Short mmCIF file of C-alpha atoms and ligand atoms in Angstrom, two decimals:
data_model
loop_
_atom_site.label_atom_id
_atom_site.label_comp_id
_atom_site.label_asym_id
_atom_site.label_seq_id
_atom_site.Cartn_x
_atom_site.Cartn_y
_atom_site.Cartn_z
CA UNK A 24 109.36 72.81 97.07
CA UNK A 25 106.73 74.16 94.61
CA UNK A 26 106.11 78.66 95.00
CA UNK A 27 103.64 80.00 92.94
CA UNK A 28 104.16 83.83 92.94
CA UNK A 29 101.51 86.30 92.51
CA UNK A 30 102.36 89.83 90.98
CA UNK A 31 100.07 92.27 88.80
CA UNK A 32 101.37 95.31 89.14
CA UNK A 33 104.52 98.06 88.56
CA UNK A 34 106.14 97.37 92.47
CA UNK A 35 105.39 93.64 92.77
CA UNK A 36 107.58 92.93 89.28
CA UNK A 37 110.53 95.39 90.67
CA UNK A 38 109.82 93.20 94.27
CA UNK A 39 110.12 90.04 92.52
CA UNK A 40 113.25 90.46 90.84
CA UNK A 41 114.99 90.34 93.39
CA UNK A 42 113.72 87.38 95.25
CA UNK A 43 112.89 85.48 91.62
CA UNK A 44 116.72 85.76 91.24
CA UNK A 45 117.55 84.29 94.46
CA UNK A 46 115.00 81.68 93.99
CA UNK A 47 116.39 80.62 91.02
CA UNK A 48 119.58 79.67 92.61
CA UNK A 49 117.89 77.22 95.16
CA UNK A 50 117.52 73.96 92.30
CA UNK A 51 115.29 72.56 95.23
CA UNK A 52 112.74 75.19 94.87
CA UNK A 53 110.64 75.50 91.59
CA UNK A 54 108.94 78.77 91.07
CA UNK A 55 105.83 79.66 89.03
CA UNK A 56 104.68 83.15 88.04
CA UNK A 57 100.96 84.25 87.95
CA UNK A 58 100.60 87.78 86.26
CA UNK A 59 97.17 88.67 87.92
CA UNK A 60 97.46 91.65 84.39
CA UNK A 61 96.37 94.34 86.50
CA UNK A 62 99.04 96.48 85.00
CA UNK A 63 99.10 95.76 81.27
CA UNK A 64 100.39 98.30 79.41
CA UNK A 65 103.91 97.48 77.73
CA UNK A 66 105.89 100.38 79.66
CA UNK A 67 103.57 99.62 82.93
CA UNK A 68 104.47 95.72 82.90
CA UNK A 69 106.73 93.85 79.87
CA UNK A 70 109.45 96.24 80.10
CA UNK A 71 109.95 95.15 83.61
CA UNK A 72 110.04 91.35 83.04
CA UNK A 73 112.47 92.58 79.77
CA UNK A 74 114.94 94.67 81.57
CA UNK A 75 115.16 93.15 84.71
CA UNK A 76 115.28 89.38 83.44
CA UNK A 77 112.48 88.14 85.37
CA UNK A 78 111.21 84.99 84.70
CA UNK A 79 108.20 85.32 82.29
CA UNK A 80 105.03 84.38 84.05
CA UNK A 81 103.49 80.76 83.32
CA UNK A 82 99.91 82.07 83.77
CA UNK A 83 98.87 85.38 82.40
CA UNK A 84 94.72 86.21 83.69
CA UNK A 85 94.33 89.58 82.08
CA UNK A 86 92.38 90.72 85.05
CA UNK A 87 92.27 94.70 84.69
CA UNK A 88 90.56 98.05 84.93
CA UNK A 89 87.49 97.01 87.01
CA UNK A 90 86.13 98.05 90.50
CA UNK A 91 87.76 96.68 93.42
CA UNK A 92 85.16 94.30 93.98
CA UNK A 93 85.04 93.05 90.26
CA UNK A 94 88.62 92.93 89.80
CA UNK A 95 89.44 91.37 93.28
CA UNK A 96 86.57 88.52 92.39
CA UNK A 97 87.87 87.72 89.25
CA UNK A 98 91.26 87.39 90.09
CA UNK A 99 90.39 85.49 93.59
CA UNK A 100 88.43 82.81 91.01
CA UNK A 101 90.80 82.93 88.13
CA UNK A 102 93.92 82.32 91.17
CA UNK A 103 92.41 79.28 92.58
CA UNK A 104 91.84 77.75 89.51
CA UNK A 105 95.64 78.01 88.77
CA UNK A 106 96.59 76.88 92.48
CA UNK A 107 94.08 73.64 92.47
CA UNK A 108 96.28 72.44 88.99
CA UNK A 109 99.78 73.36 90.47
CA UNK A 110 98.93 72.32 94.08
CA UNK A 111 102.21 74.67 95.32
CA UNK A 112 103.78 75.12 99.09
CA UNK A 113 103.40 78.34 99.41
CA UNK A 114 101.80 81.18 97.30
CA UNK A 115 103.59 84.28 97.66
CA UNK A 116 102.59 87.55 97.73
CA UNK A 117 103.90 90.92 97.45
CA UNK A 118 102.73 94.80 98.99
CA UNK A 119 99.68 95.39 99.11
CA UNK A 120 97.58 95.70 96.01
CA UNK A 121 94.36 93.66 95.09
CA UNK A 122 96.00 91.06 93.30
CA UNK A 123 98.31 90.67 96.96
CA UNK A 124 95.04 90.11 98.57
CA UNK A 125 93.52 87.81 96.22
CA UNK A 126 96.20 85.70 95.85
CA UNK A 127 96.46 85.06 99.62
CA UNK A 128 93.10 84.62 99.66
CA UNK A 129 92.95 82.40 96.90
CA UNK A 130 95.50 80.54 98.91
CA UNK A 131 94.42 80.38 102.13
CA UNK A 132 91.03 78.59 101.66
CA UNK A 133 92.67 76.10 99.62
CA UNK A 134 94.96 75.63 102.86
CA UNK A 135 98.12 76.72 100.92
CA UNK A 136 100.51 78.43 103.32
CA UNK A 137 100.88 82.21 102.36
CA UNK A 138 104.17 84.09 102.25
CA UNK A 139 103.56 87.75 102.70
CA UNK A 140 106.67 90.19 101.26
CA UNK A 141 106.35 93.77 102.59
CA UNK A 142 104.05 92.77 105.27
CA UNK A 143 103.33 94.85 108.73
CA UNK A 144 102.93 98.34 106.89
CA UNK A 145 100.25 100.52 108.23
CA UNK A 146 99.36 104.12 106.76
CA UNK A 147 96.04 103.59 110.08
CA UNK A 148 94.04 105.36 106.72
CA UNK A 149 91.08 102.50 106.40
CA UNK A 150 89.64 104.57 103.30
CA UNK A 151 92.73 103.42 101.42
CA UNK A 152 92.53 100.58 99.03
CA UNK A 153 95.67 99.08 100.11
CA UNK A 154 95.24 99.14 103.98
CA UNK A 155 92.48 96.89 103.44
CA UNK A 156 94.32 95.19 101.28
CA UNK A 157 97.46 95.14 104.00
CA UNK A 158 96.10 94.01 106.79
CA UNK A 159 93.61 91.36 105.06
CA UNK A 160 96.83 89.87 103.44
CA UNK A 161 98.42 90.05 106.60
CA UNK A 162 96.33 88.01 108.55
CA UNK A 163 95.70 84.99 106.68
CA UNK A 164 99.40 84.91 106.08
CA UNK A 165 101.98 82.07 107.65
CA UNK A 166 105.18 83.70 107.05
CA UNK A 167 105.09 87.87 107.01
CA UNK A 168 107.96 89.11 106.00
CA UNK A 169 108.22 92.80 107.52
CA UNK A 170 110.51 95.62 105.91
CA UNK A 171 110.96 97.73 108.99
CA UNK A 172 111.09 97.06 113.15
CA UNK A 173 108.23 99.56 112.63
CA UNK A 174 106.33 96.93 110.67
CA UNK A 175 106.69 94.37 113.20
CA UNK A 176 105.53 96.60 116.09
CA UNK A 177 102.59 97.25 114.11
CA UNK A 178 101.31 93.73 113.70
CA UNK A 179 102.38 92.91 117.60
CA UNK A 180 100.08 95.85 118.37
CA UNK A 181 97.20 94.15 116.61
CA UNK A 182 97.77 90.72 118.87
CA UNK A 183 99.67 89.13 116.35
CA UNK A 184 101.60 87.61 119.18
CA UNK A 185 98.84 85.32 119.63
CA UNK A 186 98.18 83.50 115.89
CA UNK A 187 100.85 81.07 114.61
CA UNK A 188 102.11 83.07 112.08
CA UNK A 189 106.03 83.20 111.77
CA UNK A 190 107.37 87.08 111.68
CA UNK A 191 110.64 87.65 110.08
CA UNK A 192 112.59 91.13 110.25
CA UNK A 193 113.35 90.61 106.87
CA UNK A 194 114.63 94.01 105.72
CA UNK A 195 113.50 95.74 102.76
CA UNK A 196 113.24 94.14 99.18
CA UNK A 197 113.03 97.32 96.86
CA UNK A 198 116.64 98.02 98.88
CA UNK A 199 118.09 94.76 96.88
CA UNK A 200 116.31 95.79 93.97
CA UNK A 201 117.68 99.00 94.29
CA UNK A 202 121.49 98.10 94.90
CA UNK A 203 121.54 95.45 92.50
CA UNK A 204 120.09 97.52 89.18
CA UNK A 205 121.81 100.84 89.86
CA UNK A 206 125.05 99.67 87.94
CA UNK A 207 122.82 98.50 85.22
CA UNK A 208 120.91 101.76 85.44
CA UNK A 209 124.08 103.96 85.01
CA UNK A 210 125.66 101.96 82.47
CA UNK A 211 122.00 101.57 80.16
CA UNK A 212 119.85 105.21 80.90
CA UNK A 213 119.79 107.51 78.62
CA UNK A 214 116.68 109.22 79.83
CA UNK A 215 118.33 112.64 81.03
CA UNK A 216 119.95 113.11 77.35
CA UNK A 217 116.62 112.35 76.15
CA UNK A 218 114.88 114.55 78.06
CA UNK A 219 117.49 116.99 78.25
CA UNK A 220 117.96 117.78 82.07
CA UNK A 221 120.77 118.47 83.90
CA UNK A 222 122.29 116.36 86.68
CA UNK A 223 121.09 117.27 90.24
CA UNK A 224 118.72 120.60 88.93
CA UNK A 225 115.41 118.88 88.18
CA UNK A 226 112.35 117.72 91.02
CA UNK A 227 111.38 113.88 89.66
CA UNK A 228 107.77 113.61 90.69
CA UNK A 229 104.88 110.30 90.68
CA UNK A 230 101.59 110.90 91.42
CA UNK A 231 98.95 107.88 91.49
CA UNK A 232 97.23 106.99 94.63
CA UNK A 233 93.84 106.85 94.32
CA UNK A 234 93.05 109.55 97.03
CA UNK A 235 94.77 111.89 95.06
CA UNK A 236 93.88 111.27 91.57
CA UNK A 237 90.04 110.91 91.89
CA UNK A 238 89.85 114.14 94.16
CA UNK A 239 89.42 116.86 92.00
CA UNK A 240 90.60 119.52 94.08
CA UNK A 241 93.40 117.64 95.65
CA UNK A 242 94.70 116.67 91.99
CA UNK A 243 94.74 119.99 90.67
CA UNK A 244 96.09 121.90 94.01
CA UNK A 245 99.33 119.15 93.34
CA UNK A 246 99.54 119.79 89.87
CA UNK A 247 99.28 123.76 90.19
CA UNK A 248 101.77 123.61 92.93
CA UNK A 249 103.86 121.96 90.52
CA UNK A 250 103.60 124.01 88.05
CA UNK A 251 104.42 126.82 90.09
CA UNK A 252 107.75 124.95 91.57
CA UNK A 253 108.35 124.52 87.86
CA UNK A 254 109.05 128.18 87.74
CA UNK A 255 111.98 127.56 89.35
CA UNK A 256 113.16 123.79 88.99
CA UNK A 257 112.24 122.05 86.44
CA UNK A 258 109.98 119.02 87.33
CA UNK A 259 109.47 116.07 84.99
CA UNK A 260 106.63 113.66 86.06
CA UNK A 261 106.16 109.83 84.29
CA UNK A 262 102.80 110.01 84.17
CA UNK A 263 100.88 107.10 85.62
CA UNK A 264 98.19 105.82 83.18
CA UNK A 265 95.44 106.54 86.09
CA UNK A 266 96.54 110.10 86.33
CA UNK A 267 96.93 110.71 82.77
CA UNK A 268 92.99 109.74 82.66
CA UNK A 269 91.88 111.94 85.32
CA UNK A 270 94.23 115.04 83.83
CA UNK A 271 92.28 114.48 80.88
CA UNK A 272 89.03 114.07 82.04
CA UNK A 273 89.21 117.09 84.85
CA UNK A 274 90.79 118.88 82.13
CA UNK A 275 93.68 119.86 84.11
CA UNK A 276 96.37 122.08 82.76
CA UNK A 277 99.85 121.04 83.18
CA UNK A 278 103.08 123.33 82.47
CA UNK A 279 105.69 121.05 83.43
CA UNK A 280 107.37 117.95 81.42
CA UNK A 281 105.79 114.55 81.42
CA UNK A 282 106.58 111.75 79.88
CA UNK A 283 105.11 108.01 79.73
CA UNK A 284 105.60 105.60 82.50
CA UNK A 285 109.60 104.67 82.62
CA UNK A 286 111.24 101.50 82.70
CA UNK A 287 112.88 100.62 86.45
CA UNK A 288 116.50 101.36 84.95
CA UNK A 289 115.38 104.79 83.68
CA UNK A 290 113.70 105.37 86.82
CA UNK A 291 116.88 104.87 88.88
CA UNK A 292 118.44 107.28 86.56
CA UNK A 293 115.57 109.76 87.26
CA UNK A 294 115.73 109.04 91.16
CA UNK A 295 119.57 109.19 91.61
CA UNK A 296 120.25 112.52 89.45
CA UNK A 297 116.95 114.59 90.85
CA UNK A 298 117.67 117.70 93.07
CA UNK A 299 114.55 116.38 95.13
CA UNK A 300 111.58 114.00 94.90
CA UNK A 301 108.14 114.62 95.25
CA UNK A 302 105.74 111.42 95.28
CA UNK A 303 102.43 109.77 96.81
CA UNK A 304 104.18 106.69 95.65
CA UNK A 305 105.41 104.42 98.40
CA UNK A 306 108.34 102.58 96.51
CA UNK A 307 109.96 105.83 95.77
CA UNK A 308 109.82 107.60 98.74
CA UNK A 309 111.78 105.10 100.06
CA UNK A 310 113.94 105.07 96.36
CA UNK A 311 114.84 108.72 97.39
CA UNK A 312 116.40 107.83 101.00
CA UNK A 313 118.78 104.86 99.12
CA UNK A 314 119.70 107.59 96.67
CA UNK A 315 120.31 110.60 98.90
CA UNK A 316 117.61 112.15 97.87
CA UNK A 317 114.76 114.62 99.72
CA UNK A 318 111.57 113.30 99.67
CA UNK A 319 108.75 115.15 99.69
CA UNK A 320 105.41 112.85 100.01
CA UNK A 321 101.48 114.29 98.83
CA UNK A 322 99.98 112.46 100.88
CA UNK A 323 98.48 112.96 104.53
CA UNK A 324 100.20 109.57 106.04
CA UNK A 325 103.35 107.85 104.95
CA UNK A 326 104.14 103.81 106.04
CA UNK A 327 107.33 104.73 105.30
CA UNK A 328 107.44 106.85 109.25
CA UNK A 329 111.34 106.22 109.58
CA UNK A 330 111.82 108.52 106.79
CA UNK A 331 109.72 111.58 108.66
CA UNK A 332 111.35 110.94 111.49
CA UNK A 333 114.56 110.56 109.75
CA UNK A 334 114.30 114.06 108.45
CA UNK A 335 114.45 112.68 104.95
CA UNK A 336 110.93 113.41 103.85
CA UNK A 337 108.02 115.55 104.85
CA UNK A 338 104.44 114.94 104.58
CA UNK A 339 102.58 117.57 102.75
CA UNK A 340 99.35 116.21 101.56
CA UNK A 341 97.43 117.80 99.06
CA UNK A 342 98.35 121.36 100.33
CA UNK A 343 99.26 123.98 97.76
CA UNK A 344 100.57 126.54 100.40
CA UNK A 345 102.27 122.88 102.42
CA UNK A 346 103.78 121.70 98.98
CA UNK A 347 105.47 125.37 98.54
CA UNK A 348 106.53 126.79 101.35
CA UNK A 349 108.30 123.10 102.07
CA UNK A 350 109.62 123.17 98.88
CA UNK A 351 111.42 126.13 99.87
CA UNK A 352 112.38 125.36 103.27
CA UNK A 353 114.11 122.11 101.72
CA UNK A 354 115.86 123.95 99.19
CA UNK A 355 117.30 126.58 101.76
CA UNK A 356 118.91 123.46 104.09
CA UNK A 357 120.12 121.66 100.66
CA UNK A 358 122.14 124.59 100.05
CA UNK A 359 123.53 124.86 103.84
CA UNK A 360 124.35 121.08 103.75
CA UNK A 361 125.73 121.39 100.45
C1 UD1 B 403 97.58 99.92 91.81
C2 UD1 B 403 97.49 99.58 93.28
C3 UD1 B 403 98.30 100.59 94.09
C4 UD1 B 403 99.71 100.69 93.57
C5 UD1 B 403 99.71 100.96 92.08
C6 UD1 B 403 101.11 100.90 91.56
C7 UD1 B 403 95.40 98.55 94.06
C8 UD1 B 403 94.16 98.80 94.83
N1 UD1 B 403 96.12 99.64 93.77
O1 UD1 B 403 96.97 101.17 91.63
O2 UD1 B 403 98.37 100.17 95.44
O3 UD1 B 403 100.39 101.73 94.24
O4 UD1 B 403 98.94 99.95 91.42
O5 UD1 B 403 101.27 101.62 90.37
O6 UD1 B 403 95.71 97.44 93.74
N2 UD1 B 403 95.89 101.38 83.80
C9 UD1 B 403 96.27 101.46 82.48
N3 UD1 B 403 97.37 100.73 82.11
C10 UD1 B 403 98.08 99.98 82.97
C11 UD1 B 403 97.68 99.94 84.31
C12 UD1 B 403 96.57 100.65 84.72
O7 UD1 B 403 95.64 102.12 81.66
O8 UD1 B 403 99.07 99.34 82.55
C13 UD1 B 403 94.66 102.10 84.22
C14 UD1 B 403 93.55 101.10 84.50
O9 UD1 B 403 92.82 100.85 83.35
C15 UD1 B 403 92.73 101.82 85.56
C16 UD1 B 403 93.74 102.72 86.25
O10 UD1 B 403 94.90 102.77 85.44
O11 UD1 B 403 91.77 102.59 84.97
C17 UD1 B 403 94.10 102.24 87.63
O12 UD1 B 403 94.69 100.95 87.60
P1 UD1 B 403 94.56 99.96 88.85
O13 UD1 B 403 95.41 98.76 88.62
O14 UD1 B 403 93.14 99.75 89.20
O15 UD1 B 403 95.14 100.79 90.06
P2 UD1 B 403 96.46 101.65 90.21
O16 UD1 B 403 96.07 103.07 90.38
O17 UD1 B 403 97.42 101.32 89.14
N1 UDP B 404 108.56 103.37 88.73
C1 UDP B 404 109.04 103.05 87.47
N2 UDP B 404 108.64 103.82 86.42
C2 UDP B 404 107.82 104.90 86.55
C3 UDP B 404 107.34 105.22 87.85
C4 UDP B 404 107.71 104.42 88.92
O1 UDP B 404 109.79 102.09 87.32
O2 UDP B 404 107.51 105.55 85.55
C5 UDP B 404 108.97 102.53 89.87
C6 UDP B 404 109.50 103.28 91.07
O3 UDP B 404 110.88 103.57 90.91
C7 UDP B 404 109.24 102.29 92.19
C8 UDP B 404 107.96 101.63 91.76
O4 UDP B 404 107.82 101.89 90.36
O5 UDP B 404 110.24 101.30 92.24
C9 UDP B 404 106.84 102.25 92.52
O6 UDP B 404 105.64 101.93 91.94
P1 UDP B 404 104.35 102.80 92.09
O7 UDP B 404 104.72 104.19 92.45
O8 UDP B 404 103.56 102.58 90.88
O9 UDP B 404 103.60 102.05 93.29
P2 UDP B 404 103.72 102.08 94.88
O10 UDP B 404 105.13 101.86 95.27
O11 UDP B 404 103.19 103.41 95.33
O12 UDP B 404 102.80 101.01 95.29
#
C-alpha cells in the first residue's frame, strides 16, 4: 500500500510523528511526505522533522504567506501534480489547516481515497479559517478518524450516517505524541535554565489564531492582560511568527518574556513545568490537560468542549476583565487543591 501524507504546518509535523513512526513499522505500507511549506521557518518546521526523527519529506512545494485563496490554489495544483506521478492509496491528511483541505481535495477529484486525522471537530464559528477548512476536509473524506465521542456526534449530527464514509473513534494523536516525547523532553530541555524560570511559578502562553491576531483591539486587550498577570507570575510567550508581525505593526507594547517559536521537546518542558496555560492554540489546550495543567483558552469557542466541561479550562475570549478575574479565580482553587 502506497500513503502519501500531506503536512505544512507546526501541529501536522508533531501529528505525524507519531503515526509516521507506526507506519514505518508496517514493511507493507510505503509512505511519502509532501511538505505543502506553509510553515517554513527553521524553528517553525526543520526542527520538528530534526528532533522528532520524522521522515524528511520527498516533495517540498514552498507554498507560503499568501491569502487563503492563493495559497489554497497553489497548493491544491502543486498536490495533484505530485499525486498523478505517485498514484498512492490513500492521501492523508491532518487537522484542519489549508494545506489539510487541499490535499484532500487534491485527492478526492483524482478519486484517491482520503484519510482524515483529527476529523469531526467543530468550534460551529464559520468565520474561522479552519472550520471551513474542517468540515470541507471532512466530507470528501473515506476514513475520518475522530479524536473525541464528541467529534463523532458532531459529524452524525450533520447526516453523516448517510455517506459511505468509515468513522473510527480513533482517540487522540497529539496524546501519543505527547506520551511518547515527554521522556525525551525531560532528558534534552534546557529551556527553563535558559530562560531562567522556576519550576511550577511561570503562566506559558501561545497566541496565533487569526481572530485574535488581526483584531486590533482583541490583540492588545490579551497582551495588556498579560502584562498585567505578569505583575504577578511571570508569563513567557514563544511568539508565533504571525503575532510577532502584527505586535510590530500595531505597535503593541509587551512587558513580559518572549522568545522565538520552540522546538516540540522544549515545548513539553514549557507545558509540563508552567503554573498554568493560557492559549488560543488548540494543540495545547489539550497539551495542558495531559500535563496537569489549567488551561485557560482566548478564544470565544473551544473544539476541545470536554475540557470546559471537565473543569480543566475556561473560555475567556478576548476579555481583559474575563482573562483577570479568571486568572484569579484559578489561582485561588490551585492553592485549595494544592
Ligand atoms: C496556520 C493554520 C492554523 C494553525 C497554525 C498553526 C490555516 C488557515 N491556519 O495558521 O489553523 O493553527 O497554522 O501554527 O491554515 N509565517 C512565518 N514563518 C513561518 C510560518 C508562518 O513568517 O514559518 C508567517 C507567514 O508568512 C504569514 C503568517 O505567519 O504571514 C501566517 O502564516 P499562515 O501559515 O498563513 O497561518 P498561521 O497563522 O500560521
Ligand atoms: N508548539 C511548539 N512550539 C511553540 C509553540 C507551540 O512546539 O513555540 C507546539 C504545541 O506544543 C502544540 C502545537 O505546537 O503541540 C500546536 O501548534 P499551534 O498552536 O501552532 O497550532 P494549533 O494546534 O492551534 O493548530
Amino acid at each position: 500500500m502506497k500513503i502519501v501524507t500531506i503536512v505544512g504546518a507546526r501541529p501536522q509535523f508533531i501529528k505525524a510523528s507519531a503515526l509516521s513512526r507506526a507506519i514505518s513499522q508496517h514493511k507493507s505500507i510505503e509512505e511519502i511526505i509532501v511538505h505543502t511549506g506553509q510553515h517554513f521557518d527553521a524553528n517553525m518546521s526543520d526542527i520538528f522533522f530534526d528532533e522528532m526523527e520524522i521522515p524528511k519529506p520527498k516533495y517540498h512545494l514552498d507554498i507560503n504567506s499568501l491569502s487563503h485563496g492563493a495559497m489554497t490554489g497553489r497548493m491544491l495544483e502543486a498536490i495533484e501534480k505530485v499525486l498523478i506521478t505517485e498514484k498512492p492509496d490513500f492521501v492523508l491528511v491532518y487537522g484542519d489547516t489549508n494545506s489539510t483541505l487541499a490535499g484532500a481535495l487534491a485527492a478526492k477529484k483524482l478519486h484517491i481515497k482520503v484519510a482524515h486525522v483529527e476529523a469531526g471537530l467543530r468550534s460551529f464559528n464559520m468565520e474561522m479559517p479552519e472550520e471551513i477548512n474542517r468540515i470541507l476536509t471532512d466530507r470528501i473524506s473515506d476514513i475520518l478518524f475522530c479524536p473525541t465521542q464528541t467529534a463523532i456526534n458532531n459529524l452524525q449530527n450533520e447526516g453523516f450516517g448517510q455517506f459511505t464514509s468509515q468513522i473510527v473513534l480513533s482517540g487522540d494523536i497529539m496524546y501519543d505524541a505527547a506520551l511518547f516525547y515527554k521522556a525525551k523532553a525531560d532528558e534534552k530541555s534546557n529551556i527553563l535554565k535558559e530562560f531562567a524560570l522556576d519550576k511550577d511559578n511561570y503562566i506559558l502562553a501561545t497566541i496565533h489564531r487569526q481572530e485574535n491576531t488581526d483584531d486590533k483591539l482583541r490583540l492588545t486587550n490579551i497582551i495588556q492582560a498579560l502584562n498585567e498577570i505578569n505583575k504577578t507570575k511571570r508569563v513567557i510567550v514563544p511568539l508565533h511568527p504571525r503575532t510577532k508581525k502584527l505586535l510590530e505593526i500595531h505597535g503593541i507594547e509587551i512587558d513580559f518574556t518572549i522568545m522565538d517559536p520552540v522546538g516540540y521537546l522544549d515545548m513539553i518542558a514549557l507545558t509540563s513545568n508552567a503554573f498554568m496555560v493560557f492559549t488560543d492554540s488548540g494543540g495545547l489546550q489539550k497539551e495542558a490537560f495531559f500535563f496537569g495543567k489549567y488551561c485557560l483558552t482566548m478564544r470565544d469557542q473551544t473544539e476541545w468542549v470536554e475540557l470546559v466541561e471537565g473543569g480543566f479550562n475556561s473560555l475567556v475570549g478576548a476579555d481583559q476583565k474575563a482573562i483577570l478575574s479568571t486568572f484569579t479565580i484559578w489561582i485561588l482553587k490551585i492553592s485549595i487543591l494544592a
